[in-house]
Amino acid sequence: MKSPELNLCGLVAVRSRFEKDPASIKRLFFDEATGRKVGVICKALAAGRKVYRCVPAAELEKIAGSIHHGGIVAVIDAPKLRAPDARTVANWAAKRTPLVLLDRIGNAHNLGAIARTAAFFGVENIVIPAHPQAALPGEAAFRVSEGGLEQVEVWRTPDLAKLMRELAAAGYDVAGAAARGGKPVLLAGPAKPVAVVLGNEEHGLAADVERACTRLVTIPGSGRVESLNVSVAGAVLIYALLAGR
Amino acid sequence: MKSPELNLCGLVAVRSRFEKDPASIKRLFFDEATGRKVGVICKALAAGRKVYRCVPAAELEKIAGSIHHGGIVAVIDAPKLRAPDARTVANWAAKRTPLVLLDRIGNAHNLGAIARTAAFFGVENIVIPAHPQAALPGEAAFRVSEGGLEQVEVWRTPDLAKLMRELAAAGYDVAGAAARGGKPVLLAGPAKPVAVVLGNEEHGLAADVERACTRLVTIPGSGRVESLNVSVAGAVLIYALLAGR
């Protein structure tokens, strides 16, 4: 069976992928202006006997399946999403690895934006549930992440609440973002490794996910608007609880 | 001369406007499902002998000029953007008013997202320059702000750098966001009132704007991705430097 492919769009994403894993680029298409900036990548593809081609705008749009191709499209294998097992959890705990857990973030742009922020702050692991509502790291997410998804591994677990209980048992501070009722977030936190859990855009944390948190945190607001955008709330929490650990 | 009008789209934005200034809604259009939720607003419009009407989806899209109408469109006068004068600056300084200054944020979605975050954290004044590159608080910005632009006054100054010098002279800590080279941001700051200055998405702060800052701040990152989205960087800085003051 042929593995599913994914179009990586935009110069930042393509360059970022090339720097990290040049062999993973299977084919490359670009417009004339962008082609002048990717000579090195084309040379590597030529050496690997792979297709790279300058194409007219209309064709590039068709290949990308979007007008948001940014002048260049690299075809790669879609990332395989591993499920974290007991060994992974033990390994994370031993290394005090900061984690971002997303409880059914449904909008791929939000997933991409959160991945960009996570990568910026050095958070290298994001976990999503195997749930039909959860956005996957596809083309839109890769584009919005501006190279962030190249720096982050996205894991997929069949049972997010169960994983959270395993993380708590392994010593994690599992901090769930609650729109209200949680403790206010400040910079300082407990000395444990931290997993930040962000809920669905509309519905927040699911009941079983909320129960599996070791604490709930709320970003103190003025009350004048109901909420922050989830990628903004995620950024504040990643900055406050995970950055620089 | 008829003043320019603006379409406020979406239930959150329309409700937020109605709560703040019911008389400012000039006309209201909605689909059937949304109409059931705005009886109170319709009643007020009826009392004011104003038009409110349930229309088919195609007409609503035409009125809104966008598919992103969220089922309801309120027509209002476009906000008049005042220029802050010497008295305004003195008043802000006396009240230690937190400020967000945007140096040519070009994308209306970013303007709306920043306004939402500012409103969430109780920051009620945003200043933009009278510059063709600077996005204005129009329909897209209002929509993305989810009611935030109802809670914030957007000011427009002919000379942002000059205003920043006046703020500094009035005692403000004028903190410019620099992608690199600034001091790292932490929660604590000087005891002065703070104005956070965010630069253009592509080019950052203009040279004269950067010179007019009393300090430059940089959000410490991993170096793995080049930058944060400006609305995310803005959120982290508003949280770290302005929130709860």
Short mmCIF file of C-alpha atoms in Angstrom, two decimals:
data_model
loop_
_atom_site.label_atom_id
_atom_site.label_comp_id
_atom_site.label_asym_id
_atom_site.label_seq_id
_atom_site.Cartn_x
_atom_site.Cartn_y
_atom_site.Cartn_z
CA MET A 1 0.00 0.00 0.00
CA LYS A 2 1.25 3.44 -0.92
CA SER A 3 1.58 5.62 2.16
CA PRO A 4 -0.54 8.81 2.14
CA GLU A 5 1.23 11.91 0.92
CA LEU A 6 1.04 15.50 2.03
CA ASN A 7 1.78 18.79 0.28
CA LEU A 8 4.09 21.02 2.21
CA CYS A 9 3.45 24.59 1.03
CA GLY A 10 5.53 27.74 1.36
CA LEU A 11 9.22 28.48 1.42
CA VAL A 12 9.60 28.46 5.21
CA ALA A 13 8.00 25.03 5.59
CA VAL A 14 9.87 23.51 2.63
CA ARG A 15 13.24 24.88 3.72
CA SER A 16 12.63 23.79 7.28
CA ARG A 17 11.83 20.26 6.12
CA PHE A 18 14.86 20.18 3.81
CA GLU A 19 17.18 21.20 6.63
CA LYS A 20 15.78 18.57 8.94
CA ASP A 21 15.29 15.65 6.60
CA PRO A 22 16.27 16.32 2.98
CA ALA A 23 15.61 12.74 1.84
CA SER A 24 11.96 13.01 2.88
CA ILE A 25 11.09 15.40 0.05
CA LYS A 26 9.72 13.20 -2.73
CA ARG A 27 8.84 15.78 -5.39
CA LEU A 28 9.10 19.56 -5.62
CA PHE A 29 7.10 22.12 -7.64
CA PHE A 30 7.55 25.88 -7.65
CA ASP A 31 6.94 29.08 -9.60
CA GLU A 32 9.76 30.92 -11.32
CA ALA A 33 10.37 33.54 -8.62
CA THR A 34 10.53 30.97 -5.82
CA GLY A 35 12.62 28.59 -7.93
CA ARG A 36 15.50 31.07 -7.80
CA LYS A 37 15.68 30.62 -4.03
CA VAL A 38 15.79 26.83 -3.86
CA GLY A 39 18.78 25.91 -6.02
CA VAL A 40 20.33 23.86 -3.22
CA ILE A 41 17.18 21.81 -2.72
CA CYS A 42 16.83 21.16 -6.47
CA LYS A 43 20.45 20.01 -6.63
CA ALA A 44 19.82 17.49 -3.86
CA LEU A 45 16.66 16.24 -5.58
CA ALA A 46 18.56 15.92 -8.87
CA ALA A 47 21.24 13.85 -7.12
CA GLY A 48 18.46 11.60 -5.78
CA ARG A 49 16.85 11.34 -9.25
CA LYS A 50 13.67 12.93 -7.97
CA VAL A 51 11.24 15.22 -9.77
CA TYR A 52 11.59 18.99 -9.31
CA ARG A 53 9.87 21.34 -11.70
CA CYS A 54 9.02 24.97 -12.32
CA VAL A 55 5.32 25.11 -13.24
CA PRO A 56 2.82 27.82 -14.20
CA ALA A 57 0.77 29.39 -11.39
CA ALA A 58 -2.45 27.56 -12.34
CA GLU A 59 -0.73 24.17 -12.21
CA LEU A 60 0.93 24.95 -8.88
CA GLU A 61 -2.46 25.83 -7.46
CA LYS A 62 -3.84 22.55 -8.74
CA ILE A 63 -0.94 20.52 -7.26
CA ALA A 64 -1.24 22.31 -3.92
CA GLY A 65 -5.02 22.01 -3.89
CA SER A 66 -5.02 25.53 -2.46
CA ILE A 67 -4.26 29.10 -3.46
CA HIS A 68 -2.12 29.35 -0.33
CA HIS A 69 0.90 27.58 -1.77
CA GLY A 70 3.33 30.44 -1.31
CA GLY A 71 5.04 29.69 -4.61
CA ILE A 72 6.35 26.24 -3.69
CA VAL A 73 5.00 22.77 -2.91
CA ALA A 74 7.03 19.80 -1.62
CA VAL A 75 5.36 16.39 -1.63
CA ILE A 76 6.25 14.35 1.45
CA ASP A 77 4.87 11.28 3.19
CA ALA A 78 2.18 12.27 5.68
CA PRO A 79 3.65 11.99 9.17
CA LYS A 80 2.84 8.74 10.95
CA LEU A 81 1.30 9.53 14.29
CA ARG A 82 2.63 7.16 16.95
CA ALA A 83 0.72 6.39 20.14
CA PRO A 84 2.77 7.06 23.27
CA ASP A 85 3.24 3.77 25.18
CA ALA A 86 4.34 3.15 28.77
CA ARG A 87 8.00 3.37 27.77
CA THR A 88 7.45 6.73 26.07
CA VAL A 89 5.73 8.09 29.18
CA ALA A 90 8.58 6.85 31.41
CA ASN A 91 11.11 8.37 29.04
CA TRP A 92 9.30 11.73 28.98
CA ALA A 93 9.08 11.76 32.78
CA ALA A 94 12.78 10.89 33.16
CA LYS A 95 13.72 13.77 30.86
CA ARG A 96 11.08 16.10 32.32
CA THR A 97 9.85 16.68 28.78
CA PRO A 98 7.35 19.54 28.48
CA LEU A 99 4.15 18.41 26.75
CA VAL A 100 1.16 20.01 25.08
CA LEU A 101 -2.00 17.88 24.98
CA LEU A 102 -4.88 18.95 22.76
CA ASP A 103 -8.33 17.68 23.66
CA ARG A 104 -10.06 17.78 20.25
CA ILE A 105 -8.75 21.04 18.83
CA GLY A 106 -10.95 20.98 15.73
CA ASN A 107 -9.50 23.77 13.60
CA ALA A 108 -6.35 22.85 11.68
CA HIS A 109 -5.23 26.49 11.75
CA ASN A 110 -5.31 26.43 15.55
CA LEU A 111 -3.31 23.18 15.54
CA GLY A 112 -0.73 24.76 13.24
CA ALA A 113 -0.59 27.96 15.28
CA ILE A 114 -0.10 26.00 18.51
CA ALA A 115 2.65 23.91 16.89
CA ARG A 116 4.44 27.08 15.79
CA THR A 117 4.28 28.49 19.32
CA ALA A 118 5.32 25.17 20.88
CA ALA A 119 8.33 24.91 18.55
CA PHE A 120 9.27 28.52 19.26
CA PHE A 121 9.39 27.77 22.99
CA GLY A 122 11.23 24.47 22.52
CA VAL A 123 8.27 22.18 23.22
CA GLU A 124 8.83 19.20 20.96
CA ASN A 125 5.88 16.91 21.68
CA ILE A 126 2.18 17.45 21.11
CA VAL A 127 -0.42 14.77 21.79
CA ILE A 128 -3.84 14.63 20.15
CA PRO A 129 -6.58 12.05 20.67
CA ALA A 130 -7.70 9.59 18.00
CA HIS A 131 -11.06 11.36 17.81
CA PRO A 132 -12.93 12.40 14.67
CA GLN A 133 -13.22 16.00 15.95
CA ALA A 134 -9.46 16.40 16.37
CA ALA A 135 -7.71 18.23 13.53
CA LEU A 136 -4.77 16.32 12.05
CA PRO A 137 -1.40 17.75 11.05
CA GLY A 138 -2.32 18.15 7.39
CA GLU A 139 -1.58 20.80 4.79
CA ALA A 140 -3.34 23.75 6.44
CA ALA A 141 -1.73 23.01 9.82
CA PHE A 142 1.73 22.66 8.25
CA ARG A 143 1.28 25.95 6.39
CA VAL A 144 0.12 27.92 9.42
CA SER A 145 2.85 26.40 11.62
CA GLU A 146 5.54 28.17 9.53
CA GLY A 147 7.95 25.30 9.97
CA GLY A 148 6.87 24.57 13.55
CA LEU A 149 5.41 21.16 12.69
CA GLU A 150 8.84 20.17 11.37
CA GLN A 151 10.24 20.67 14.85
CA VAL A 152 7.50 18.93 16.77
CA GLU A 153 6.37 15.31 16.94
CA VAL A 154 2.61 14.92 16.96
CA TRP A 155 1.49 11.79 18.83
CA ARG A 156 -1.99 10.29 18.72
CA THR A 157 -3.46 8.40 21.63
CA PRO A 158 -6.63 6.28 21.64
CA ASP A 159 -7.51 7.52 25.14
CA LEU A 160 -6.32 10.96 26.18
CA ALA A 161 -7.70 10.80 29.74
CA LYS A 162 -5.93 7.48 30.33
CA LEU A 163 -2.64 8.88 29.05
CA MET A 164 -3.07 11.88 31.36
CA ARG A 165 -3.53 9.56 34.35
CA GLU A 166 -0.36 7.70 33.33
CA LEU A 167 1.49 11.01 33.07
CA ALA A 168 0.24 12.07 36.52
CA ALA A 169 1.35 8.71 37.94
CA ALA A 170 4.77 9.25 36.37
CA GLY A 171 5.10 12.56 38.21
CA TYR A 172 3.64 15.06 35.78
CA ASP A 173 1.81 18.23 36.69
CA VAL A 174 -1.09 17.83 34.24
CA ALA A 175 -2.48 21.35 33.99
CA GLY A 176 -5.81 21.69 32.21
CA ALA A 177 -6.86 25.06 30.82
CA ALA A 178 -10.27 26.03 32.18
CA ALA A 179 -12.09 29.13 30.96
CA ARG A 180 -13.17 29.74 34.55
CA GLY A 181 -12.80 28.25 37.99
CA GLY A 182 -9.15 27.22 37.74
CA LYS A 183 -6.30 28.73 39.73
CA PRO A 184 -4.80 31.84 38.14
CA VAL A 185 -1.66 31.19 36.09
CA LEU A 186 1.54 32.94 36.97
CA LEU A 187 5.05 32.29 35.80
CA ALA A 188 6.06 30.01 38.64
CA GLY A 189 4.72 26.49 38.87
CA PRO A 190 5.47 23.32 40.77
CA ALA A 191 8.85 21.74 40.22
CA LYS A 192 7.34 18.80 38.34
CA PRO A 193 7.46 18.28 34.59
CA VAL A 194 4.40 19.94 33.08
CA ALA A 195 1.81 18.83 30.53
CA VAL A 196 -0.53 21.63 29.42
CA VAL A 197 -3.96 20.43 28.28
CA LEU A 198 -6.03 22.65 25.97
CA GLY A 199 -9.68 21.93 25.27
CA ASN A 200 -11.89 22.09 22.22
CA GLU A 201 -12.62 25.55 20.78
CA GLU A 202 -16.36 25.37 21.54
CA HIS A 203 -16.70 22.90 24.37
CA GLY A 204 -13.46 23.13 26.33
CA LEU A 205 -12.18 20.06 28.15
CA ALA A 206 -14.26 16.88 28.04
CA ALA A 207 -15.49 15.71 31.46
CA ASP A 208 -13.16 12.69 31.66
CA VAL A 209 -10.21 14.79 30.46
CA GLU A 210 -10.93 17.45 33.07
CA ARG A 211 -11.09 14.80 35.79
CA ALA A 212 -7.70 13.44 34.70
CA CYS A 213 -5.99 16.81 35.25
CA THR A 214 -3.90 17.20 38.40
CA ARG A 215 -4.92 20.87 38.46
CA LEU A 216 -6.97 23.37 36.49
CA VAL A 217 -5.52 26.72 35.51
CA THR A 218 -7.35 29.83 34.31
CA ILE A 219 -5.81 32.85 32.66
CA PRO A 220 -7.11 35.82 34.65
CA GLY A 221 -9.03 38.20 32.42
CA SER A 222 -11.07 41.37 32.68
CA GLY A 223 -14.33 39.55 31.99
CA ARG A 224 -15.04 42.00 29.14
CA VAL A 225 -14.73 39.38 26.41
CA GLU A 226 -15.65 35.81 27.10
CA SER A 227 -12.46 34.07 26.13
CA LEU A 228 -9.16 34.06 24.34
CA ASN A 229 -8.65 32.29 21.04
CA VAL A 230 -7.37 28.79 21.91
CA SER A 231 -4.05 29.33 20.12
CA VAL A 232 -3.56 32.56 22.10
CA ALA A 233 -4.55 30.90 25.39
CA GLY A 234 -2.16 28.07 24.47
CA ALA A 235 0.64 30.56 23.85
CA VAL A 236 0.15 32.26 27.21
CA LEU A 237 0.11 28.91 29.01
CA ILE A 238 3.10 27.52 27.12
CA TYR A 239 5.00 30.71 27.90
CA ALA A 240 3.93 30.75 31.55
CA LEU A 241 4.21 27.03 32.36
CA LEU A 242 6.55 25.39 29.87
CA ALA A 243 8.95 27.91 28.32
CA GLY A 244 12.55 27.69 29.35
CA ARG A 245 12.16 24.49 31.38
CA MET B 1 -22.12 63.68 3.92
CA LYS B 2 -23.25 60.23 5.00
CA SER B 3 -20.76 58.70 7.40
CA PRO B 4 -19.22 55.40 6.28
CA GLU B 5 -20.95 52.30 7.56
CA LEU B 6 -19.60 48.95 8.67
CA ASN B 7 -21.16 45.50 8.85
CA LEU B 8 -20.77 43.85 12.22
CA CYS B 9 -21.04 40.09 11.66
CA GLY B 10 -21.70 37.24 14.06
CA LEU B 11 -23.79 36.86 17.19
CA VAL B 12 -20.98 37.58 19.66
CA ALA B 13 -20.04 40.87 17.98
CA VAL B 14 -23.65 42.00 17.51
CA ARG B 15 -24.65 41.16 21.07
CA SER B 16 -21.54 42.81 22.44
CA ARG B 17 -22.33 45.99 20.50
CA PHE B 18 -25.97 45.94 21.58
CA GLU B 19 -25.00 45.64 25.24
CA LYS B 20 -22.56 48.49 24.97
CA ASP B 21 -24.40 50.91 22.73
CA PRO B 22 -27.82 49.69 21.55
CA ALA B 23 -28.65 52.95 19.73
CA SER B 24 -25.64 52.54 17.45
CA ILE B 25 -27.18 49.60 15.57
CA LYS B 26 -28.78 51.16 12.48
CA ARG B 27 -30.14 48.08 10.72
CA LEU B 28 -30.13 44.34 11.47
CA PHE B 29 -30.34 41.31 9.18
CA PHE B 30 -30.30 37.66 10.19
CA ASP B 31 -31.21 34.13 9.15
CA GLU B 32 -34.08 32.29 10.75
CA ALA B 33 -32.05 30.24 13.24
CA THR B 34 -30.13 33.27 14.51
CA GLY B 35 -33.26 35.41 14.55
CA ARG B 36 -34.63 33.28 17.37
CA LYS B 37 -31.77 34.40 19.60
CA VAL B 38 -32.05 38.15 19.12
CA GLY B 39 -35.63 38.94 20.10
CA VAL B 40 -34.50 41.57 22.59
CA ILE B 41 -32.43 43.39 19.98
CA CYS B 42 -35.28 43.34 17.45
CA LYS B 43 -37.63 44.75 20.03
CA ALA B 44 -35.28 47.65 20.69
CA LEU B 45 -34.92 48.30 16.95
CA ALA B 46 -38.71 48.21 16.52
CA ALA B 47 -39.06 50.77 19.29
CA GLY B 48 -36.55 52.97 17.45
CA ARG B 49 -38.39 52.46 14.13
CA LYS B 50 -35.35 50.85 12.60
CA VAL B 51 -35.12 48.08 10.03
CA TYR B 52 -34.61 44.48 11.24
CA ARG B 53 -35.29 41.61 8.92
CA CYS B 54 -34.97 37.87 8.53
CA VAL B 55 -33.50 37.25 5.08
CA PRO B 56 -32.54 34.17 3.02
CA ALA B 57 -28.94 32.95 3.26
CA ALA B 58 -27.99 34.30 -0.18
CA GLU B 59 -29.19 37.80 0.67
CA LEU B 60 -27.44 37.76 4.04
CA GLU B 61 -24.20 36.85 2.30
CA LYS B 62 -24.73 39.73 -0.11
CA ILE B 63 -25.44 42.22 2.69
CA ALA B 64 -22.43 41.03 4.68
CA GLY B 65 -20.17 40.99 1.62
CA SER B 66 -18.69 37.79 3.07
CA ILE B 67 -19.64 34.19 3.73
CA HIS B 68 -18.39 34.70 7.29
CA HIS B 69 -21.52 36.44 8.56
CA GLY B 70 -22.30 33.92 11.27
CA GLY B 71 -26.03 34.25 10.59
CA ILE B 72 -26.38 37.91 11.56
CA VAL B 73 -25.25 41.32 10.32
CA ALA B 74 -25.70 44.63 12.15
CA VAL B 75 -25.03 47.81 10.21
CA ILE B 76 -23.28 50.45 12.31
CA ASP B 77 -21.36 53.65 11.66
CA ALA B 78 -17.69 52.87 11.10
CA PRO B 79 -15.78 53.91 14.23
CA LYS B 80 -14.16 57.34 14.02
CA LEU B 81 -10.51 57.02 14.88
CA ARG B 82 -9.39 59.93 17.05
CA ALA B 83 -5.78 61.08 17.24
CA PRO B 84 -4.44 61.18 20.79
CA ASP B 85 -3.49 64.78 21.66
CA ALA B 86 -1.33 66.13 24.50
CA ARG B 87 -4.30 66.06 26.90
CA THR B 88 -5.02 62.43 26.07
CA VAL B 89 -1.40 61.49 26.73
CA ALA B 90 -1.42 63.36 30.06
CA ASN B 91 -4.68 61.67 31.00
CA TRP B 92 -3.34 58.21 30.12
CA ALA B 93 -0.18 58.84 32.14
CA ALA B 94 -2.15 60.08 35.15
CA LYS B 95 -4.28 56.95 35.11
CA ARG B 96 -1.34 54.67 34.26
CA THR B 97 -3.39 53.38 31.34
CA PRO B 98 -1.89 50.27 29.68
CA LEU B 99 -1.46 50.79 25.92
CA VAL B 100 -0.87 48.65 22.87
CA LEU B 101 0.74 50.43 19.92
CA LEU B 102 0.78 48.72 16.52
CA ASP B 103 3.45 49.83 14.06
CA ARG B 104 1.78 48.96 10.74
CA ILE B 105 0.15 45.62 11.54
CA GLY B 106 -1.03 44.93 8.01
CA ASN B 107 -3.33 41.97 8.43
CA ALA B 108 -6.83 42.81 9.67
CA HIS B 109 -7.11 39.35 11.25
CA ASN B 110 -4.04 40.09 13.36
CA LEU B 111 -5.53 43.45 14.37
CA GLY B 112 -8.76 41.71 15.38
CA ALA B 113 -6.93 38.95 17.24
CA ILE B 114 -4.81 41.50 19.15
CA ALA B 115 -7.94 43.52 20.02
CA ARG B 116 -9.59 40.36 21.38
CA THR B 117 -6.56 39.60 23.55
CA ALA B 118 -6.25 43.23 24.68
CA ALA B 119 -9.92 43.33 25.69
CA PHE B 120 -9.57 40.00 27.49
CA PHE B 121 -6.75 41.42 29.60
CA GLY B 122 -8.52 44.74 30.20
CA VAL B 123 -6.38 46.84 27.86
CA GLU B 124 -8.82 49.41 26.45
CA ASN B 125 -6.68 51.51 24.13
CA ILE B 126 -4.87 50.54 20.93
CA VAL B 127 -3.02 53.05 18.77
CA ILE B 128 -2.30 52.59 15.07
CA PRO B 129 -0.50 54.97 12.74
CA ALA B 130 -2.16 56.80 9.86
CA HIS B 131 -0.16 54.73 7.39
CA PRO B 132 -1.46 52.98 4.26
CA GLN B 133 0.07 49.66 5.43
CA ALA B 134 -1.80 49.68 8.75
CA ALA B 135 -4.96 47.54 8.82
CA LEU B 136 -8.05 49.42 9.97
CA PRO B 137 -10.74 48.14 12.34
CA GLY B 138 -13.08 47.02 9.55
CA GLU B 139 -15.36 44.04 9.12
CA ALA B 140 -12.73 41.28 9.20
CA ALA B 141 -11.05 42.74 12.28
CA PHE B 142 -14.40 43.12 14.09
CA ARG B 143 -15.31 39.53 13.25
CA VAL B 144 -12.02 38.03 14.44
CA SER B 145 -12.05 40.15 17.60
CA GLU B 146 -15.17 38.28 18.86
CA GLY B 147 -16.52 41.40 20.52
CA GLY B 148 -13.08 42.64 21.59
CA LEU B 149 -13.19 45.70 19.34
CA GLU B 150 -16.38 46.75 21.13
CA GLN B 151 -14.38 47.00 24.33
CA VAL B 152 -11.36 48.80 22.95
CA GLU B 153 -10.89 52.28 21.49
CA VAL B 154 -8.66 52.33 18.43
CA TRP B 155 -6.78 55.61 18.06
CA ARG B 156 -4.93 56.74 14.96
CA THR B 157 -1.92 58.99 15.11
CA PRO B 158 -0.22 60.79 12.21
CA ASP B 159 3.23 60.13 13.74
CA LEU B 160 3.64 57.05 15.91
CA ALA B 161 7.30 57.71 16.82
CA LYS B 162 6.43 61.24 17.97
CA LEU B 163 3.56 59.93 20.11
CA MET B 164 5.94 57.36 21.65
CA ARG B 165 8.39 60.13 22.58
CA GLU B 166 5.52 62.05 24.18
CA LEU B 167 4.50 58.93 26.12
CA ALA B 168 8.07 58.41 27.29
CA ALA B 169 8.27 62.05 28.39
CA ALA B 170 5.02 61.56 30.30
CA GLY B 171 6.61 58.66 32.22
CA TYR B 172 5.73 55.64 30.11
CA ASP B 173 7.86 52.54 29.74
CA VAL B 174 7.59 52.24 25.94
CA ALA B 175 8.54 48.60 25.33
CA GLY B 176 9.14 47.66 21.70
CA ALA B 177 8.96 44.01 20.67
CA ALA B 178 12.17 43.01 18.91
CA ALA B 179 12.56 39.58 17.31
CA ARG B 180 16.12 39.54 18.61
CA GLY B 181 18.51 41.65 20.62
CA GLY B 182 16.05 42.94 23.22
CA LYS B 183 16.07 42.06 26.90
CA PRO B 184 14.18 38.87 27.74
CA VAL B 185 10.62 39.43 28.95
CA LEU B 186 9.59 38.16 32.34
CA LEU B 187 6.49 38.93 34.33
CA ALA B 188 7.99 41.73 36.38
CA GLY B 189 8.63 45.10 34.79
CA PRO B 190 9.43 48.62 35.93
CA ALA B 191 6.82 50.36 38.03
CA LYS B 192 5.94 52.78 35.21
CA PRO B 193 2.83 52.62 33.05
CA VAL B 194 3.59 50.46 30.04
CA ALA B 195 2.99 50.84 26.30
CA VAL B 196 3.76 47.69 24.31
CA VAL B 197 4.77 48.36 20.71
CA LEU B 198 4.37 45.58 18.12
CA GLY B 199 5.93 45.83 14.68
CA ASN B 200 4.82 44.94 11.18
CA GLU B 201 4.42 41.22 10.39
CA GLU B 202 7.24 41.20 7.82
CA HIS B 203 9.49 44.07 8.74
CA GLY B 204 9.13 44.50 12.49
CA LEU B 205 9.55 47.95 13.99
CA ALA B 206 10.40 50.88 11.71
CA ALA B 207 13.76 52.52 12.49
CA ASP B 208 12.25 55.71 13.92
CA VAL B 209 9.73 53.72 15.96
CA GLU B 210 12.49 51.51 17.37
CA ARG B 211 14.52 54.58 18.34
CA ALA B 212 11.50 56.02 20.16
CA CYS B 213 11.23 52.98 22.45
CA THR B 214 12.55 53.34 25.99
CA ARG B 215 13.53 49.66 25.88
CA LEU B 216 13.38 46.68 23.55
CA VAL B 217 12.05 43.34 24.75
CA THR B 218 12.47 39.92 23.17
CA ILE B 219 10.49 36.80 23.96
CA PRO B 220 13.14 34.14 24.61
CA GLY B 221 12.72 31.24 22.20
CA SER B 222 14.41 27.99 21.29
CA GLY B 223 15.66 29.34 17.96
CA ARG B 224 14.01 26.38 16.20
CA VAL B 225 11.43 28.48 14.40
CA GLU B 226 12.19 32.02 13.42
CA SER B 227 9.36 33.84 15.10
CA LEU B 228 5.96 33.82 16.72
CA ASN B 229 2.87 35.02 14.91
CA VAL B 230 2.48 38.73 15.80
CA SER B 231 -0.87 38.17 17.50
CA VAL B 232 0.70 35.40 19.61
CA ALA B 233 3.76 37.53 20.44
CA GLY B 234 1.37 40.35 21.30
CA ALA B 235 -0.59 38.05 23.61
CA VAL B 236 2.54 36.94 25.47
CA LEU B 237 3.70 40.54 25.88
CA ILE B 238 0.28 41.84 26.93
CA TYR B 239 0.08 39.00 29.47
CA ALA B 240 3.61 39.54 30.73
CA LEU B 241 3.76 43.34 30.74
CA LEU B 242 0.23 44.72 30.88
CA ALA B 243 -2.20 42.21 32.36
CA GLY B 244 -3.52 42.93 35.82
CA ARG B 245 -1.94 46.38 36.11
#
